[in-house]
Amino acid sequence: DGKEFKVTDKITQFSKFIATTVEDSNMVDDHIPMDISSELLQKILEFFQHFTYDLSKVKTIQKPLTSSNYAHITDEWCEGFFKSLTEDQVNEIIMAGSYLQSPVLFDYSCAYLACPFKTISIDELRQKYDIAEELTPEIEEQIKKDYPYLFKDLLPQQTGNDNN
């Protein structure tokens, strides 16, 4: 939308897209056109500024997530930042994280959306996303086979002592 933002060159630590664009074009004080709205870019820059554009201040998000409490995974500021956004805005930030090739932005925003899934029931999930269709046992087994890590904490632990 034509709005320009002045940022530190340290932003290249957070975005491979920006780093590559600057490197390839030997830009010094020029602008980089982006397919991101100025409102969304302002939020993204606020997020990066929280870390003072320093990757050493970023906590690595463990996968699978180790907690359903986002503040335990990241910090209270990040939790407040994402809570201030709508789910649609968080989804836009996820897409922007992919576009900007920013693992920090992508991982932090995905983790924010994923945390509630660690404690939400199937019925709550169906209601939230308006899913009326029941899974057949065959589809459910295929999902468990394809994505066993999703069910790791839900399935009974098997031991080497089972004789079944």
JSON list of C-alpha atoms in Angstrom, two decimals:
[
{"chain": "A", "resi": 1, "resn": "ASP", "atom": "CA", "xyz": [0.00, 0.00, 0.00]},
{"chain": "A", "resi": 2, "resn": "GLY", "atom": "CA", "xyz": [2.99, 2.26, -0.56]},
{"chain": "A", "resi": 3, "resn": "LYS", "atom": "CA", "xyz": [3.95, 2.96, 3.04]},
{"chain": "A", "resi": 4, "resn": "GLU", "atom": "CA", "xyz": [7.67, 2.82, 3.77]},
{"chain": "A", "resi": 5, "resn": "PHE", "atom": "CA", "xyz": [9.37, 1.65, 6.96]},
{"chain": "A", "resi": 6, "resn": "LYS", "atom": "CA", "xyz": [12.91, 2.42, 8.01]},
{"chain": "A", "resi": 7, "resn": "VAL", "atom": "CA", "xyz": [14.55, -0.54, 9.74]},
{"chain": "A", "resi": 8, "resn": "THR", "atom": "CA", "xyz": [17.96, -1.54, 10.99]},
{"chain": "A", "resi": 9, "resn": "ASP", "atom": "CA", "xyz": [20.10, -3.79, 8.85]},
{"chain": "A", "resi": 10, "resn": "LYS", "atom": "CA", "xyz": [19.91, -6.31, 11.71]},
{"chain": "A", "resi": 11, "resn": "ILE", "atom": "CA", "xyz": [16.47, -7.28, 10.38]},
{"chain": "A", "resi": 12, "resn": "THR", "atom": "CA", "xyz": [18.29, -9.52, 7.91]},
{"chain": "A", "resi": 13, "resn": "GLN", "atom": "CA", "xyz": [18.88, -11.93, 10.82]},
{"chain": "A", "resi": 14, "resn": "PHE", "atom": "CA", "xyz": [15.13, -12.48, 11.00]},
{"chain": "A", "resi": 15, "resn": "SER", "atom": "CA", "xyz": [14.28, -12.74, 7.30]},
{"chain": "A", "resi": 16, "resn": "LYS", "atom": "CA", "xyz": [16.11, -14.74, 4.66]},
{"chain": "A", "resi": 17, "resn": "PHE", "atom": "CA", "xyz": [13.96, -12.98, 2.03]},
{"chain": "A", "resi": 18, "resn": "ILE", "atom": "CA", "xyz": [15.20, -9.55, 3.11]},
{"chain": "A", "resi": 19, "resn": "ALA", "atom": "CA", "xyz": [18.79, -10.76, 3.57]},
{"chain": "A", "resi": 20, "resn": "THR", "atom": "CA", "xyz": [18.88, -12.33, 0.11]},
{"chain": "A", "resi": 21, "resn": "THR", "atom": "CA", "xyz": [17.24, -9.31, -1.52]},
{"chain": "A", "resi": 22, "resn": "VAL", "atom": "CA", "xyz": [19.74, -6.94, 0.09]},
{"chain": "A", "resi": 23, "resn": "GLU", "atom": "CA", "xyz": [22.68, -9.21, -0.75]},
{"chain": "A", "resi": 24, "resn": "ASP", "atom": "CA", "xyz": [21.63, -9.82, -4.36]},
{"chain": "A", "resi": 25, "resn": "SER", "atom": "CA", "xyz": [21.03, -6.17, -5.14]},
{"chain": "A", "resi": 26, "resn": "ASN", "atom": "CA", "xyz": [23.75, -4.64, -2.95]},
{"chain": "A", "resi": 27, "resn": "MET", "atom": "CA", "xyz": [21.14, -2.33, -1.45]},
{"chain": "A", "resi": 28, "resn": "VAL", "atom": "CA", "xyz": [22.28, 0.16, 1.14]},
{"chain": "A", "resi": 29, "resn": "ASP", "atom": "CA", "xyz": [19.58, 2.76, 1.72]},
{"chain": "A", "resi": 30, "resn": "ASP", "atom": "CA", "xyz": [16.94, 1.59, -0.72]},
{"chain": "A", "resi": 31, "resn": "HIS", "atom": "CA", "xyz": [13.52, 0.09, -0.25]},
{"chain": "A", "resi": 32, "resn": "ILE", "atom": "CA", "xyz": [12.36, -3.49, -0.69]},
{"chain": "A", "resi": 33, "resn": "PRO", "atom": "CA", "xyz": [8.87, -3.83, -2.11]},
{"chain": "A", "resi": 34, "resn": "MET", "atom": "CA", "xyz": [6.84, -6.46, -0.28]},
{"chain": "A", "resi": 35, "resn": "ASP", "atom": "CA", "xyz": [3.49, -8.06, -0.75]},
{"chain": "A", "resi": 36, "resn": "ILE", "atom": "CA", "xyz": [2.51, -7.39, 2.89]},
{"chain": "A", "resi": 37, "resn": "SER", "atom": "CA", "xyz": [0.11, -4.71, 4.10]},
{"chain": "A", "resi": 38, "resn": "SER", "atom": "CA", "xyz": [1.65, -1.84, 6.06]},
{"chain": "A", "resi": 39, "resn": "GLU", "atom": "CA", "xyz": [-0.57, -2.68, 9.07]},
{"chain": "A", "resi": 40, "resn": "LEU", "atom": "CA", "xyz": [0.71, -6.27, 9.13]},
{"chain": "A", "resi": 41, "resn": "LEU", "atom": "CA", "xyz": [4.30, -5.21, 8.49]},
{"chain": "A", "resi": 42, "resn": "GLN", "atom": "CA", "xyz": [4.07, -2.78, 11.42]},
{"chain": "A", "resi": 43, "resn": "LYS", "atom": "CA", "xyz": [3.04, -5.68, 13.67]},
{"chain": "A", "resi": 44, "resn": "ILE", "atom": "CA", "xyz": [5.85, -7.87, 12.34]},
{"chain": "A", "resi": 45, "resn": "LEU", "atom": "CA", "xyz": [8.43, -5.15, 12.97]},
{"chain": "A", "resi": 46, "resn": "GLU", "atom": "CA", "xyz": [7.05, -4.71, 16.50]},
{"chain": "A", "resi": 47, "resn": "PHE", "atom": "CA", "xyz": [7.56, -8.45, 17.02]},
{"chain": "A", "resi": 48, "resn": "PHE", "atom": "CA", "xyz": [11.16, -8.32, 15.72]},
{"chain": "A", "resi": 49, "resn": "GLN", "atom": "CA", "xyz": [11.87, -5.22, 17.82]},
{"chain": "A", "resi": 50, "resn": "HIS", "atom": "CA", "xyz": [10.87, -7.14, 20.95]},
{"chain": "A", "resi": 51, "resn": "PHE", "atom": "CA", "xyz": [14.06, -9.15, 20.40]},
{"chain": "A", "resi": 52, "resn": "THR", "atom": "CA", "xyz": [15.98, -5.97, 19.50]},
{"chain": "A", "resi": 53, "resn": "TYR", "atom": "CA", "xyz": [16.71, -7.66, 16.18]},
{"chain": "A", "resi": 54, "resn": "ASP", "atom": "CA", "xyz": [19.03, -10.08, 17.99]},
{"chain": "A", "resi": 55, "resn": "LEU", "atom": "CA", "xyz": [18.56, -13.80, 17.28]},
{"chain": "A", "resi": 56, "resn": "SER", "atom": "CA", "xyz": [20.46, -14.73, 20.44]},
{"chain": "A", "resi": 57, "resn": "LYS", "atom": "CA", "xyz": [17.48, -13.43, 22.43]},
{"chain": "A", "resi": 58, "resn": "VAL", "atom": "CA", "xyz": [15.04, -15.77, 20.70]},
{"chain": "A", "resi": 59, "resn": "LYS", "atom": "CA", "xyz": [13.99, -18.96, 22.47]},
{"chain": "A", "resi": 60, "resn": "THR", "atom": "CA", "xyz": [13.89, -22.02, 20.25]},
{"chain": "A", "resi": 61, "resn": "ILE", "atom": "CA", "xyz": [10.39, -23.48, 20.04]},
{"chain": "A", "resi": 62, "resn": "GLN", "atom": "CA", "xyz": [10.59, -27.19, 20.86]},
{"chain": "A", "resi": 63, "resn": "LYS", "atom": "CA", "xyz": [8.61, -29.46, 18.56]},
{"chain": "A", "resi": 64, "resn": "PRO", "atom": "CA", "xyz": [6.35, -31.04, 19.43]},
{"chain": "A", "resi": 65, "resn": "LEU", "atom": "CA", "xyz": [5.25, -28.28, 21.78]},
{"chain": "A", "resi": 66, "resn": "THR", "atom": "CA", "xyz": [6.18, -28.97, 25.38]},
{"chain": "A", "resi": 67, "resn": "SER", "atom": "CA", "xyz": [3.33, -27.00, 26.96]},
{"chain": "A", "resi": 68, "resn": "SER", "atom": "CA", "xyz": [-0.15, -25.72, 26.23]},
{"chain": "A", "resi": 69, "resn": "ASN", "atom": "CA", "xyz": [0.88, -22.46, 27.94]},
{"chain": "A", "resi": 70, "resn": "TYR", "atom": "CA", "xyz": [2.32, -20.20, 25.25]},
{"chain": "A", "resi": 71, "resn": "ALA", "atom": "CA", "xyz": [4.08, -17.92, 27.78]},
{"chain": "A", "resi": 72, "resn": "HIS", "atom": "CA", "xyz": [6.03, -20.95, 29.05]},
{"chain": "A", "resi": 73, "resn": "ILE", "atom": "CA", "xyz": [7.17, -21.74, 25.53]},
{"chain": "A", "resi": 74, "resn": "THR", "atom": "CA", "xyz": [8.10, -18.16, 24.62]},
{"chain": "A", "resi": 75, "resn": "ASP", "atom": "CA", "xyz": [7.59, -15.27, 27.06]},
{"chain": "A", "resi": 76, "resn": "GLU", "atom": "CA", "xyz": [4.80, -13.12, 28.46]},
{"chain": "A", "resi": 77, "resn": "TRP", "atom": "CA", "xyz": [5.39, -10.30, 25.98]},
{"chain": "A", "resi": 78, "resn": "CYS", "atom": "CA", "xyz": [4.96, -12.65, 23.01]},
{"chain": "A", "resi": 79, "resn": "GLU", "atom": "CA", "xyz": [1.82, -14.11, 24.54]},
{"chain": "A", "resi": 80, "resn": "GLY", "atom": "CA", "xyz": [0.35, -10.61, 24.97]},
{"chain": "A", "resi": 81, "resn": "PHE", "atom": "CA", "xyz": [1.40, -9.67, 21.45]},
{"chain": "A", "resi": 82, "resn": "PHE", "atom": "CA", "xyz": [-0.40, -12.61, 19.86]},
{"chain": "A", "resi": 83, "resn": "LYS", "atom": "CA", "xyz": [-3.41, -12.33, 22.19]},
{"chain": "A", "resi": 84, "resn": "SER", "atom": "CA", "xyz": [-3.89, -8.77, 20.92]},
{"chain": "A", "resi": 85, "resn": "LEU", "atom": "CA", "xyz": [-4.41, -10.13, 17.40]},
{"chain": "A", "resi": 86, "resn": "THR", "atom": "CA", "xyz": [-7.40, -11.85, 15.87]},
{"chain": "A", "resi": 87, "resn": "GLU", "atom": "CA", "xyz": [-7.01, -15.43, 14.65]},
{"chain": "A", "resi": 88, "resn": "ASP", "atom": "CA", "xyz": [-7.14, -14.11, 11.07]},
{"chain": "A", "resi": 89, "resn": "GLN", "atom": "CA", "xyz": [-4.27, -11.70, 11.84]},
{"chain": "A", "resi": 90, "resn": "VAL", "atom": "CA", "xyz": [-2.22, -14.53, 13.35]},
{"chain": "A", "resi": 91, "resn": "ASN", "atom": "CA", "xyz": [-2.86, -16.56, 10.19]},
{"chain": "A", "resi": 92, "resn": "GLU", "atom": "CA", "xyz": [-1.69, -13.58, 8.11]},
{"chain": "A", "resi": 93, "resn": "ILE", "atom": "CA", "xyz": [1.47, -13.40, 10.22]},
{"chain": "A", "resi": 94, "resn": "ILE", "atom": "CA", "xyz": [2.05, -17.12, 9.62]},
{"chain": "A", "resi": 95, "resn": "MET", "atom": "CA", "xyz": [1.78, -16.55, 5.87]},
{"chain": "A", "resi": 96, "resn": "ALA", "atom": "CA", "xyz": [4.04, -13.49, 6.14]},
{"chain": "A", "resi": 97, "resn": "GLY", "atom": "CA", "xyz": [6.56, -15.56, 8.11]},
{"chain": "A", "resi": 98, "resn": "SER", "atom": "CA", "xyz": [6.64, -18.01, 5.23]},
{"chain": "A", "resi": 99, "resn": "TYR", "atom": "CA", "xyz": [6.85, -15.22, 2.62]},
{"chain": "A", "resi": 100, "resn": "LEU", "atom": "CA", "xyz": [9.66, -13.46, 4.52]},
{"chain": "A", "resi": 101, "resn": "GLN", "atom": "CA", "xyz": [11.39, -16.80, 5.14]},
{"chain": "A", "resi": 102, "resn": "SER", "atom": "CA", "xyz": [11.46, -16.00, 8.84]},
{"chain": "A", "resi": 103, "resn": "PRO", "atom": "CA", "xyz": [11.58, -19.17, 10.95]},
{"chain": "A", "resi": 104, "resn": "VAL", "atom": "CA", "xyz": [11.24, -17.13, 14.16]},
{"chain": "A", "resi": 105, "resn": "LEU", "atom": "CA", "xyz": [8.08, -15.37, 13.02]},
{"chain": "A", "resi": 106, "resn": "PHE", "atom": "CA", "xyz": [6.66, -18.55, 11.50]},
{"chain": "A", "resi": 107, "resn": "ASP", "atom": "CA", "xyz": [7.42, -20.81, 14.50]},
{"chain": "A", "resi": 108, "resn": "TYR", "atom": "CA", "xyz": [6.24, -18.33, 17.13]},
{"chain": "A", "resi": 109, "resn": "SER", "atom": "CA", "xyz": [2.95, -17.63, 15.35]},
{"chain": "A", "resi": 110, "resn": "CYS", "atom": "CA", "xyz": [2.27, -21.31, 14.57]},
{"chain": "A", "resi": 111, "resn": "ALA", "atom": "CA", "xyz": [3.03, -22.24, 18.19]},
{"chain": "A", "resi": 112, "resn": "TYR", "atom": "CA", "xyz": [0.56, -19.62, 19.39]},
{"chain": "A", "resi": 113, "resn": "LEU", "atom": "CA", "xyz": [-2.22, -21.17, 17.31]},
{"chain": "A", "resi": 114, "resn": "ALA", "atom": "CA", "xyz": [-1.17, -24.73, 18.20]},
{"chain": "A", "resi": 115, "resn": "CYS", "atom": "CA", "xyz": [-0.95, -24.40, 22.01]},
{"chain": "A", "resi": 116, "resn": "PRO", "atom": "CA", "xyz": [-4.70, -24.65, 22.64]},
{"chain": "A", "resi": 117, "resn": "PHE", "atom": "CA", "xyz": [-4.85, -27.88, 20.64]},
{"chain": "A", "resi": 118, "resn": "LYS", "atom": "CA", "xyz": [-2.91, -29.62, 23.40]},
{"chain": "A", "resi": 119, "resn": "THR", "atom": "CA", "xyz": [-5.89, -29.29, 25.76]},
{"chain": "A", "resi": 120, "resn": "ILE", "atom": "CA", "xyz": [-8.94, -28.96, 23.52]},
{"chain": "A", "resi": 121, "resn": "SER", "atom": "CA", "xyz": [-11.31, -31.91, 23.22]},
{"chain": "A", "resi": 122, "resn": "ILE", "atom": "CA", "xyz": [-12.44, -33.36, 19.91]},
{"chain": "A", "resi": 123, "resn": "ASP", "atom": "CA", "xyz": [-15.95, -32.01, 20.52]},
{"chain": "A", "resi": 124, "resn": "GLU", "atom": "CA", "xyz": [-14.62, -28.51, 21.24]},
{"chain": "A", "resi": 125, "resn": "LEU", "atom": "CA", "xyz": [-12.47, -28.71, 18.13]},
{"chain": "A", "resi": 126, "resn": "ARG", "atom": "CA", "xyz": [-15.44, -29.74, 16.00]},
{"chain": "A", "resi": 127, "resn": "GLN", "atom": "CA", "xyz": [-17.53, -26.91, 17.42]},
{"chain": "A", "resi": 128, "resn": "LYS", "atom": "CA", "xyz": [-14.80, -24.26, 16.99]},
{"chain": "A", "resi": 129, "resn": "TYR", "atom": "CA", "xyz": [-14.14, -25.18, 13.36]},
{"chain": "A", "resi": 130, "resn": "ASP", "atom": "CA", "xyz": [-17.70, -26.21, 12.51]},
{"chain": "A", "resi": 131, "resn": "ILE", "atom": "CA", "xyz": [-16.79, -29.82, 11.69]},
{"chain": "A", "resi": 132, "resn": "ALA", "atom": "CA", "xyz": [-19.94, -31.91, 11.53]},
{"chain": "A", "resi": 133, "resn": "GLU", "atom": "CA", "xyz": [-18.61, -35.03, 9.82]},
{"chain": "A", "resi": 134, "resn": "GLU", "atom": "CA", "xyz": [-17.51, -37.94, 12.00]},
{"chain": "A", "resi": 135, "resn": "LEU", "atom": "CA", "xyz": [-14.31, -39.77, 11.13]},
{"chain": "A", "resi": 136, "resn": "THR", "atom": "CA", "xyz": [-14.71, -43.35, 10.11]},
{"chain": "A", "resi": 137, "resn": "PRO", "atom": "CA", "xyz": [-12.59, -45.84, 12.08]},
{"chain": "A", "resi": 138, "resn": "GLU", "atom": "CA", "xyz": [-10.57, -46.47, 8.90]},
{"chain": "A", "resi": 139, "resn": "ILE", "atom": "CA", "xyz": [-9.76, -42.77, 8.43]},
{"chain": "A", "resi": 140, "resn": "GLU", "atom": "CA", "xyz": [-8.95, -42.38, 12.13]},
{"chain": "A", "resi": 141, "resn": "GLU", "atom": "CA", "xyz": [-6.52, -45.33, 11.99]},
{"chain": "A", "resi": 142, "resn": "GLN", "atom": "CA", "xyz": [-4.89, -43.90, 8.86]},
{"chain": "A", "resi": 143, "resn": "ILE", "atom": "CA", "xyz": [-4.41, -40.55, 10.60]},
{"chain": "A", "resi": 144, "resn": "LYS", "atom": "CA", "xyz": [-2.88, -42.27, 13.63]},
{"chain": "A", "resi": 145, "resn": "LYS", "atom": "CA", "xyz": [-0.55, -44.20, 11.32]},
{"chain": "A", "resi": 146, "resn": "ASP", "atom": "CA", "xyz": [0.46, -41.13, 9.28]},
{"chain": "A", "resi": 147, "resn": "TYR", "atom": "CA", "xyz": [0.85, -38.74, 12.24]},
{"chain": "A", "resi": 148, "resn": "PRO", "atom": "CA", "xyz": [1.70, -40.82, 15.33]},
{"chain": "A", "resi": 149, "resn": "TYR", "atom": "CA", "xyz": [3.35, -37.85, 17.08]},
{"chain": "A", "resi": 150, "resn": "LEU", "atom": "CA", "xyz": [-0.05, -36.15, 17.30]},
{"chain": "A", "resi": 151, "resn": "PHE", "atom": "CA", "xyz": [-1.32, -38.96, 19.49]},
{"chain": "A", "resi": 152, "resn": "LYS", "atom": "CA", "xyz": [1.85, -39.63, 21.48]},
{"chain": "A", "resi": 153, "resn": "ASP", "atom": "CA", "xyz": [0.41, -38.27, 24.75]},
{"chain": "A", "resi": 154, "resn": "LEU", "atom": "CA", "xyz": [-3.08, -39.67, 24.12]},
{"chain": "A", "resi": 155, "resn": "LEU", "atom": "CA", "xyz": [-2.34, -43.31, 23.39]},
{"chain": "A", "resi": 156, "resn": "PRO", "atom": "CA", "xyz": [-1.51, -45.78, 26.15]},
{"chain": "A", "resi": 157, "resn": "GLN", "atom": "CA", "xyz": [2.24, -46.33, 26.36]},
{"chain": "A", "resi": 158, "resn": "GLN", "atom": "CA", "xyz": [3.27, -49.75, 25.16]},
{"chain": "A", "resi": 159, "resn": "THR", "atom": "CA", "xyz": [6.06, -51.53, 26.98]},
{"chain": "A", "resi": 160, "resn": "GLY", "atom": "CA", "xyz": [8.32, -54.33, 25.90]},
{"chain": "A", "resi": 161, "resn": "ASN", "atom": "CA", "xyz": [6.53, -56.59, 28.40]},
{"chain": "A", "resi": 162, "resn": "ASP", "atom": "CA", "xyz": [3.29, -56.80, 26.43]},
{"chain": "A", "resi": 163, "resn": "ASN", "atom": "CA", "xyz": [2.51, -60.35, 25.38]},
{"chain": "A", "resi": 164, "resn": "ASN", "atom": "CA", "xyz": [-0.47, -59.40, 23.18]}
]
